[in-house]
PDB file of C-alpha atoms in Angstrom:
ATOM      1  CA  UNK O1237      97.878  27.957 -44.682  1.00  0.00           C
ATOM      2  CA  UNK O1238     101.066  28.664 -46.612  1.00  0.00           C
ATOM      3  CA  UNK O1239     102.467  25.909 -44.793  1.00  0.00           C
ATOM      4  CA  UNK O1240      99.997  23.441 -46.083  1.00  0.00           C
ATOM      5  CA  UNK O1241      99.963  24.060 -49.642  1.00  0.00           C
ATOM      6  CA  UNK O1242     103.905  23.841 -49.447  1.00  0.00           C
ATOM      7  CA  UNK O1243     103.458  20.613 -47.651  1.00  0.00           C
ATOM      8  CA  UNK O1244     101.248  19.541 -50.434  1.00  0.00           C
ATOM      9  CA  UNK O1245     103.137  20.258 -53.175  1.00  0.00           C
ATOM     10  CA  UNK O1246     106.329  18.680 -52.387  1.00  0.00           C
ATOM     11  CA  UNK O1247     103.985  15.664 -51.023  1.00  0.00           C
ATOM     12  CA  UNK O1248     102.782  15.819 -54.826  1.00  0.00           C
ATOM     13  CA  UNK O1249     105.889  16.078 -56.346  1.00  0.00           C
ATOM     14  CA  UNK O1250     107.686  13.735 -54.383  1.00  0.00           C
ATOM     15  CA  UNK O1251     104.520  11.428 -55.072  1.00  0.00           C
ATOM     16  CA  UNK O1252     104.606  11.660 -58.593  1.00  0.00           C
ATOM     17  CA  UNK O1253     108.715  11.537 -58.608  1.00  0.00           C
ATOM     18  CA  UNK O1254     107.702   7.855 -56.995  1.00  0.00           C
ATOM     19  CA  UNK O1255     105.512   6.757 -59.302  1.00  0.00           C
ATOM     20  CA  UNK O1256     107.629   7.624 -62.077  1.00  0.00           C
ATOM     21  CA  UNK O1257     110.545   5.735 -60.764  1.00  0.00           C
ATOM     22  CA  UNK O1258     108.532   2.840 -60.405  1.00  0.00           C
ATOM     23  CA  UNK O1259     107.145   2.796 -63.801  1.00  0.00           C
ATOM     24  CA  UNK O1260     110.798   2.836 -65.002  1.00  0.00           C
ATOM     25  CA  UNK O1261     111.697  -0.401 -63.202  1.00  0.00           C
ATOM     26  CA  UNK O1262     109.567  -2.418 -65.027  1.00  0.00           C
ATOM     27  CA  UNK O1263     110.129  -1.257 -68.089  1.00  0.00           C
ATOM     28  CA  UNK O1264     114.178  -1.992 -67.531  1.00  0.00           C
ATOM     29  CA  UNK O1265     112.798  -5.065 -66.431  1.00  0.00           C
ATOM     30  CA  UNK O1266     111.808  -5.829 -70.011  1.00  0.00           C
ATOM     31  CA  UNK O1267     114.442  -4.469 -71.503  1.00  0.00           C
ATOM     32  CA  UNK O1268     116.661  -6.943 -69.719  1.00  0.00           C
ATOM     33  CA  UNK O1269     114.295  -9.486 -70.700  1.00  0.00           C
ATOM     34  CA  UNK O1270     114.272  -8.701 -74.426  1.00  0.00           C
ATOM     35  CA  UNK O1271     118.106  -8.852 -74.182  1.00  0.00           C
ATOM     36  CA  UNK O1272     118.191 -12.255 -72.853  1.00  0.00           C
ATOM     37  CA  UNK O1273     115.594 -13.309 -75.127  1.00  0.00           C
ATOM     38  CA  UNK O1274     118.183 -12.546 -78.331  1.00  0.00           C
ATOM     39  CA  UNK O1275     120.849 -14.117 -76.725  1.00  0.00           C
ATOM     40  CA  UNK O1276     118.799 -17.194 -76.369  1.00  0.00           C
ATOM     41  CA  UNK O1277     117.947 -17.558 -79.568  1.00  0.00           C
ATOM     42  CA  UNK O1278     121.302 -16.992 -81.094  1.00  0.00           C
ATOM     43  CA  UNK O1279     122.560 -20.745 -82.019  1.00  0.00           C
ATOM     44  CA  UNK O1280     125.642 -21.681 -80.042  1.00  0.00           C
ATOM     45  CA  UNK O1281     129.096 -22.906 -81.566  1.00  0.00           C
ATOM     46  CA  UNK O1282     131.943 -24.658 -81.115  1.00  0.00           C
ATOM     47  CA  UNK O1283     135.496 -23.178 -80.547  1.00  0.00           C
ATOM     48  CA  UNK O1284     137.312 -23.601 -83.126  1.00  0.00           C
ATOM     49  CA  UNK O1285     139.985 -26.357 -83.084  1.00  0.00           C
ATOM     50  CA  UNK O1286     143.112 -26.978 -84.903  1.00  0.00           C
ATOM     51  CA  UNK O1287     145.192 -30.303 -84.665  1.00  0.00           C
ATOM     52  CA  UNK O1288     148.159 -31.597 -86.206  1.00  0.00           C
ATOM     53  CA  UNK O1289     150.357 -34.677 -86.869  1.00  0.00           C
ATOM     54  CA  UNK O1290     153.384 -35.881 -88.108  1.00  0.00           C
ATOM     55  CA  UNK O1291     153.754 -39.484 -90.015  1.00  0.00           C
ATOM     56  CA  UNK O1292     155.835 -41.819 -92.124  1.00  0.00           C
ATOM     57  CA  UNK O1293     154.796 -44.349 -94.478  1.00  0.00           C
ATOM     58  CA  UNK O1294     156.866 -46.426 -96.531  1.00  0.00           C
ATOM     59  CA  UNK O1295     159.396 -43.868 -98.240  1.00  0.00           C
ATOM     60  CA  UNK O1296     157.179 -40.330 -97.743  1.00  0.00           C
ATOM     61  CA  UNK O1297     156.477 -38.413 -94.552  1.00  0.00           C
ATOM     62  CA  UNK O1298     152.995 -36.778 -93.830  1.00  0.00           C
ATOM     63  CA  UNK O1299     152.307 -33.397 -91.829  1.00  0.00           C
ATOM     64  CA  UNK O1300     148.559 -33.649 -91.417  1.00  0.00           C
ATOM     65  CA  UNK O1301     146.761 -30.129 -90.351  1.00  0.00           C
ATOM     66  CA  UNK O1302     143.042 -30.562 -89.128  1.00  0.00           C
ATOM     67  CA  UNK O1303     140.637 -27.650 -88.566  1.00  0.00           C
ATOM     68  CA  UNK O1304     137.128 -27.980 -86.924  1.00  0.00           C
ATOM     69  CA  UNK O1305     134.991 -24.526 -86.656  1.00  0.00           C
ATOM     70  CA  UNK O1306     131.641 -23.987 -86.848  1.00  0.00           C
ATOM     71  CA  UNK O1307     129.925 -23.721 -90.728  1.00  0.00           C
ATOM     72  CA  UNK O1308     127.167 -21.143 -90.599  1.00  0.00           C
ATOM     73  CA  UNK O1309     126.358 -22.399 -94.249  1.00  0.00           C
ATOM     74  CA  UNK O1310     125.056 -25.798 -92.848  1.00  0.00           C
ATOM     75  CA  UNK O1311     121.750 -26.593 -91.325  1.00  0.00           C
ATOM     76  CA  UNK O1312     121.347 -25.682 -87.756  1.00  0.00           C
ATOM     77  CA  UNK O1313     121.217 -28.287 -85.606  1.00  0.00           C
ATOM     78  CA  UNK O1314     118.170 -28.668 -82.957  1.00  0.00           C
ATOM     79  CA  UNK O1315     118.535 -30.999 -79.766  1.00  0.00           C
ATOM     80  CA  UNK O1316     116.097 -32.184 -77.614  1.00  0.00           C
ATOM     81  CA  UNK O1317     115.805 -29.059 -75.125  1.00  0.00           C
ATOM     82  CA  UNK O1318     115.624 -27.240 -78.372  1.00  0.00           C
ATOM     83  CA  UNK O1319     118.844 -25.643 -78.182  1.00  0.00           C
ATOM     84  CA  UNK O1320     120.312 -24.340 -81.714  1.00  0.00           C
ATOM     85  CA  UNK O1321     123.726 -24.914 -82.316  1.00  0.00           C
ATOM     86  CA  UNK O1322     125.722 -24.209 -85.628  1.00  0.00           C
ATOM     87  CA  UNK O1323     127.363 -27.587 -87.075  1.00  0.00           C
ATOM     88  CA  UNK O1324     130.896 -27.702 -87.443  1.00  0.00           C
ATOM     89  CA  UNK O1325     132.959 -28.387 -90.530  1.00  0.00           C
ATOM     90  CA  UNK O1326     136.611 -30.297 -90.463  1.00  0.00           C
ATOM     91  CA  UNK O1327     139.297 -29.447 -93.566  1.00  0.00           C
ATOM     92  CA  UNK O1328     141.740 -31.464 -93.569  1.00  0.00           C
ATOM     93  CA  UNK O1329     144.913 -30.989 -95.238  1.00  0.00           C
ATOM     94  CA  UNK O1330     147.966 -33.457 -95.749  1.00  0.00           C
ATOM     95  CA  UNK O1331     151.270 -32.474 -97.296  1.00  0.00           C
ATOM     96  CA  UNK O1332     153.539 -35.647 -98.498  1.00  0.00           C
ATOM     97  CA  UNK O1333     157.186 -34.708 -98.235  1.00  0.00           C
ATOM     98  CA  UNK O1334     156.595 -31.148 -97.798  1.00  0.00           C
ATOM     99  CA  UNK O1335     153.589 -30.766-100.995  1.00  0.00           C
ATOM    100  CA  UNK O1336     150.352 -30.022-100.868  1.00  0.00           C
ATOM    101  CA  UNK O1337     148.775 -33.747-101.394  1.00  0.00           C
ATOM    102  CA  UNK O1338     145.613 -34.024 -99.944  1.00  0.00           C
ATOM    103  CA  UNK O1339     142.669 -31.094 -99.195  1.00  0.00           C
ATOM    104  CA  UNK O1340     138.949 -31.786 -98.304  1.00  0.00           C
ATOM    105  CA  UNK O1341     136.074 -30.025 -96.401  1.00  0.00           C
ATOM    106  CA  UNK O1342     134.253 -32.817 -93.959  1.00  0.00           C
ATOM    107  CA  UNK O1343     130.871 -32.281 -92.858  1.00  0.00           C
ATOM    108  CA  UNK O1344     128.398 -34.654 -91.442  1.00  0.00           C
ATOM    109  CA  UNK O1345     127.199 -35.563 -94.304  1.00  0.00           C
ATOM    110  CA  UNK O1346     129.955 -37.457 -94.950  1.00  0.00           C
ATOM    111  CA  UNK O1347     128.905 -40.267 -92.453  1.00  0.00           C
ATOM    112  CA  UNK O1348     125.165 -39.731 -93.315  1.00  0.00           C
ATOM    113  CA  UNK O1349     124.844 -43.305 -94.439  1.00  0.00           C
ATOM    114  CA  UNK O1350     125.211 -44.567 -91.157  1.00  0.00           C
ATOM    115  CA  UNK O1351     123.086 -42.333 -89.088  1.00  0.00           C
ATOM    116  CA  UNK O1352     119.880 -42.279 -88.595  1.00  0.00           C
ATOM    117  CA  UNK O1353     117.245 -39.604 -89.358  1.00  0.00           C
ATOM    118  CA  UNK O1354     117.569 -38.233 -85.104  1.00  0.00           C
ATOM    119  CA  UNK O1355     121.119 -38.318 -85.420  1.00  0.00           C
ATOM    120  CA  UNK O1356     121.117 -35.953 -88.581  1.00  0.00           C
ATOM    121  CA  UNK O1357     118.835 -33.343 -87.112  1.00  0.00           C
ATOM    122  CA  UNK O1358     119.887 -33.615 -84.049  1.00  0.00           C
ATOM    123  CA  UNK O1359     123.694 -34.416 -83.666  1.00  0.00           C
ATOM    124  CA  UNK O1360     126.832 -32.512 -84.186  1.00  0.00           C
ATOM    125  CA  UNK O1361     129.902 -33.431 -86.042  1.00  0.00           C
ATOM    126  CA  UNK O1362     132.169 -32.976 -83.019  1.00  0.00           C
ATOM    127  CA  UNK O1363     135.610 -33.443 -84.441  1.00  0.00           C
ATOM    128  CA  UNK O1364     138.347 -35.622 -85.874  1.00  0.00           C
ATOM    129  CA  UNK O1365     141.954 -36.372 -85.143  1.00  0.00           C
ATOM    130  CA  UNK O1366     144.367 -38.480 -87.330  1.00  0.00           C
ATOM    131  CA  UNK O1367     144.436 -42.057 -85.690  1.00  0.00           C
ATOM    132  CA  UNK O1368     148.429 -42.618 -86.430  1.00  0.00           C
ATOM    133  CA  UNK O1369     147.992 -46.103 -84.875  1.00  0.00           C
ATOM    134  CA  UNK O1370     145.996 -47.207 -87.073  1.00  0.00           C
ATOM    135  CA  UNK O1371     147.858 -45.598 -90.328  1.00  0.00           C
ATOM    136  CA  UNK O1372     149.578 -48.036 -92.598  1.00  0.00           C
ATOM    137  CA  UNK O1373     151.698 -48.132 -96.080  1.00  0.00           C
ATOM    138  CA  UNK O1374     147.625 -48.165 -97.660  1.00  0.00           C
ATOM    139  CA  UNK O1375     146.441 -45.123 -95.717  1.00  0.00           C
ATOM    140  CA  UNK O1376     145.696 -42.286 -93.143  1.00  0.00           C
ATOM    141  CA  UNK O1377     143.316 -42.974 -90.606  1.00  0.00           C
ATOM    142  CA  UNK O1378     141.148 -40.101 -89.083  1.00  0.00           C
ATOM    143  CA  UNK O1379     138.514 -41.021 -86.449  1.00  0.00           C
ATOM    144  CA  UNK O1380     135.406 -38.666 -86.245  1.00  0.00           C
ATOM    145  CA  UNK O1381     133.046 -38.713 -83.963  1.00  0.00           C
ATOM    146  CA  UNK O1382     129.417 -37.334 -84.678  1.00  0.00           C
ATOM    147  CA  UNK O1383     126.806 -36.772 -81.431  1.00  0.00           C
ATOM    148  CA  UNK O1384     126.230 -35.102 -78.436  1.00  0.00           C
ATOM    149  CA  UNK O1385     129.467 -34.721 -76.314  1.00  0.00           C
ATOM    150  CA  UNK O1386     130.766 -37.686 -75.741  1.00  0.00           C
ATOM    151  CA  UNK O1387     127.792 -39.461 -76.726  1.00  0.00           C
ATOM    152  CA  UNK O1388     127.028 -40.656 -80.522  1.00  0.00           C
ATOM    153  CA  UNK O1389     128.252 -42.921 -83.404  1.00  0.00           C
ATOM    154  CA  UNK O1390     132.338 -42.930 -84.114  1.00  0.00           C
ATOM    155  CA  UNK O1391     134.065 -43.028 -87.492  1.00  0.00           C
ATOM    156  CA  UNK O1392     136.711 -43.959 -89.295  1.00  0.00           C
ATOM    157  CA  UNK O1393     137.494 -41.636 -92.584  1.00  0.00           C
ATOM    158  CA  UNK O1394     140.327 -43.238 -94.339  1.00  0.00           C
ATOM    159  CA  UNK O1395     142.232 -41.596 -97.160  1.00  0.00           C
ATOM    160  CA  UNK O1396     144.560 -44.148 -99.266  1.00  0.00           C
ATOM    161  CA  UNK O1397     148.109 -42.933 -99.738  1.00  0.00           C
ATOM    162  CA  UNK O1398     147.978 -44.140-103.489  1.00  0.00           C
ATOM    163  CA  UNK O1399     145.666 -41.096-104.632  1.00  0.00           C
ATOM    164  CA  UNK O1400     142.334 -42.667-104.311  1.00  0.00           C
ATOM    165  CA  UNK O1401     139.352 -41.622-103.066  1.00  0.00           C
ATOM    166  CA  UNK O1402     138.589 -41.308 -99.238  1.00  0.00           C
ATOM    167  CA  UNK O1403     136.380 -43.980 -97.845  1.00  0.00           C
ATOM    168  CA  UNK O1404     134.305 -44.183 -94.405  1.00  0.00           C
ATOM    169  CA  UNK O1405     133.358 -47.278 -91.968  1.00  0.00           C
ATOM    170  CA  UNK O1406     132.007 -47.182 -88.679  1.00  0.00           C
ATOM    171  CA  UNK O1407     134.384 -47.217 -85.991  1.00  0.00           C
ATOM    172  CA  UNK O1408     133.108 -50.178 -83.574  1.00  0.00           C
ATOM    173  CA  UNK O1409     136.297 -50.390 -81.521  1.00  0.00           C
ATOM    174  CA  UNK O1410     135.763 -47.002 -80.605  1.00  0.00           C
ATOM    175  CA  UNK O1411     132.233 -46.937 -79.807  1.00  0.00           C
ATOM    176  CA  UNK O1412     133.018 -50.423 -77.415  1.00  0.00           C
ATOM    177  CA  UNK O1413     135.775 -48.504 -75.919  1.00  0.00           C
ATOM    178  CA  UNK O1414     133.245 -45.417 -74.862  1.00  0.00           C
ATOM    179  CA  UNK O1415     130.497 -47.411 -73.396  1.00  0.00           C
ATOM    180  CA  UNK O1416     132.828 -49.664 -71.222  1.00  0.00           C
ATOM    181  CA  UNK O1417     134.030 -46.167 -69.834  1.00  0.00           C
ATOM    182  CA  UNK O1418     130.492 -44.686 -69.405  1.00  0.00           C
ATOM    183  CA  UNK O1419     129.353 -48.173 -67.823  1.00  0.00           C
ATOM    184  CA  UNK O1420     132.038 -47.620 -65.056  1.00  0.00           C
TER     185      UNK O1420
END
């Protein structure tokens, strides 16, 4: 009889050692699901991205610096599979024979003229780089592109050597150029 009730109780315990085990899993189980919850609805960003070039015009020479990181003090932006992502923000900075000349924050707001309401709420401003092909004795060219990766509307932000004040125009050559590559 001694036999049996020791058989019994390490049945038991081993029973109820089981059935706490079990109840453990699933609540791990949540745990990792809570966890991958939060880091789903964190927004995503960009890497942050620094460029430079190097230019003459007429009698000065330009050392352009551009920075592109994402700006947590814009609005997020939402895409169609409802992914958040922070926008990104591009300072530029030009020194003109070796002096600070030229220093401005560009967002997309900058080019909001020319995109629609979608392509405000829904697009990123990717980046810019300083076109020097298209730089001349009048000014520095930067293209910017604002979309999805490699998708959206291109720019051209141009910043006149005299001193004046930066201007923007859609960048059609640009655009023509990336759907005859996509349509390939």
């Amino acid at each position: 009889m001694k036999k049996y009730k020791l058989l019994w109780a390490v049945c038991l315990t081993l029973g109820g050692l089981t059935a706490c085990q079990e109840n453990a899993a699933p609540k791990d189980k949540t745990v990792a699901q809570e966890n991958v919850t939060e880091k789903s609805l964190q927004p995503m960003a960009d890497t942050p991205q620094t460029a430079t070039a190097n230019l003459s015009l007429g009698n000065h020479s330009y050392a352009v610096t551009i920075r592109r990181a994402p700006d947590e003090s814009l609005p997020l932006v939402v895409d169609e599979l409802d992914q958040r992502f922070y926008d990104n923000a591009v300072e530029i900075s030009i020194l003109r024979d070796d002096a600070e000349w030229f220093a401005q924050k560009v967002t997309k707001d900058t080019f909001s003229e020319f995109l629609s309401d979608a392509e405000r709420k829904g697009s990123l401003l990717l980046g810019m780089s300083c076109d020097t092909a298209r730089c001349d004795r009048s000014q520095i060219c930067f293209t910017a592109q604002v979309g999805q990766a490699g998708e959206g509307p291109a720019f051209l932000y141009l910043v006149p050597v005299n001193g004046g004040t930066p201007s923007v125009q859609r960048d059609n050559l640009q655009e023509e150029i990336n759907y005859e590559d996509s349509s390939r």
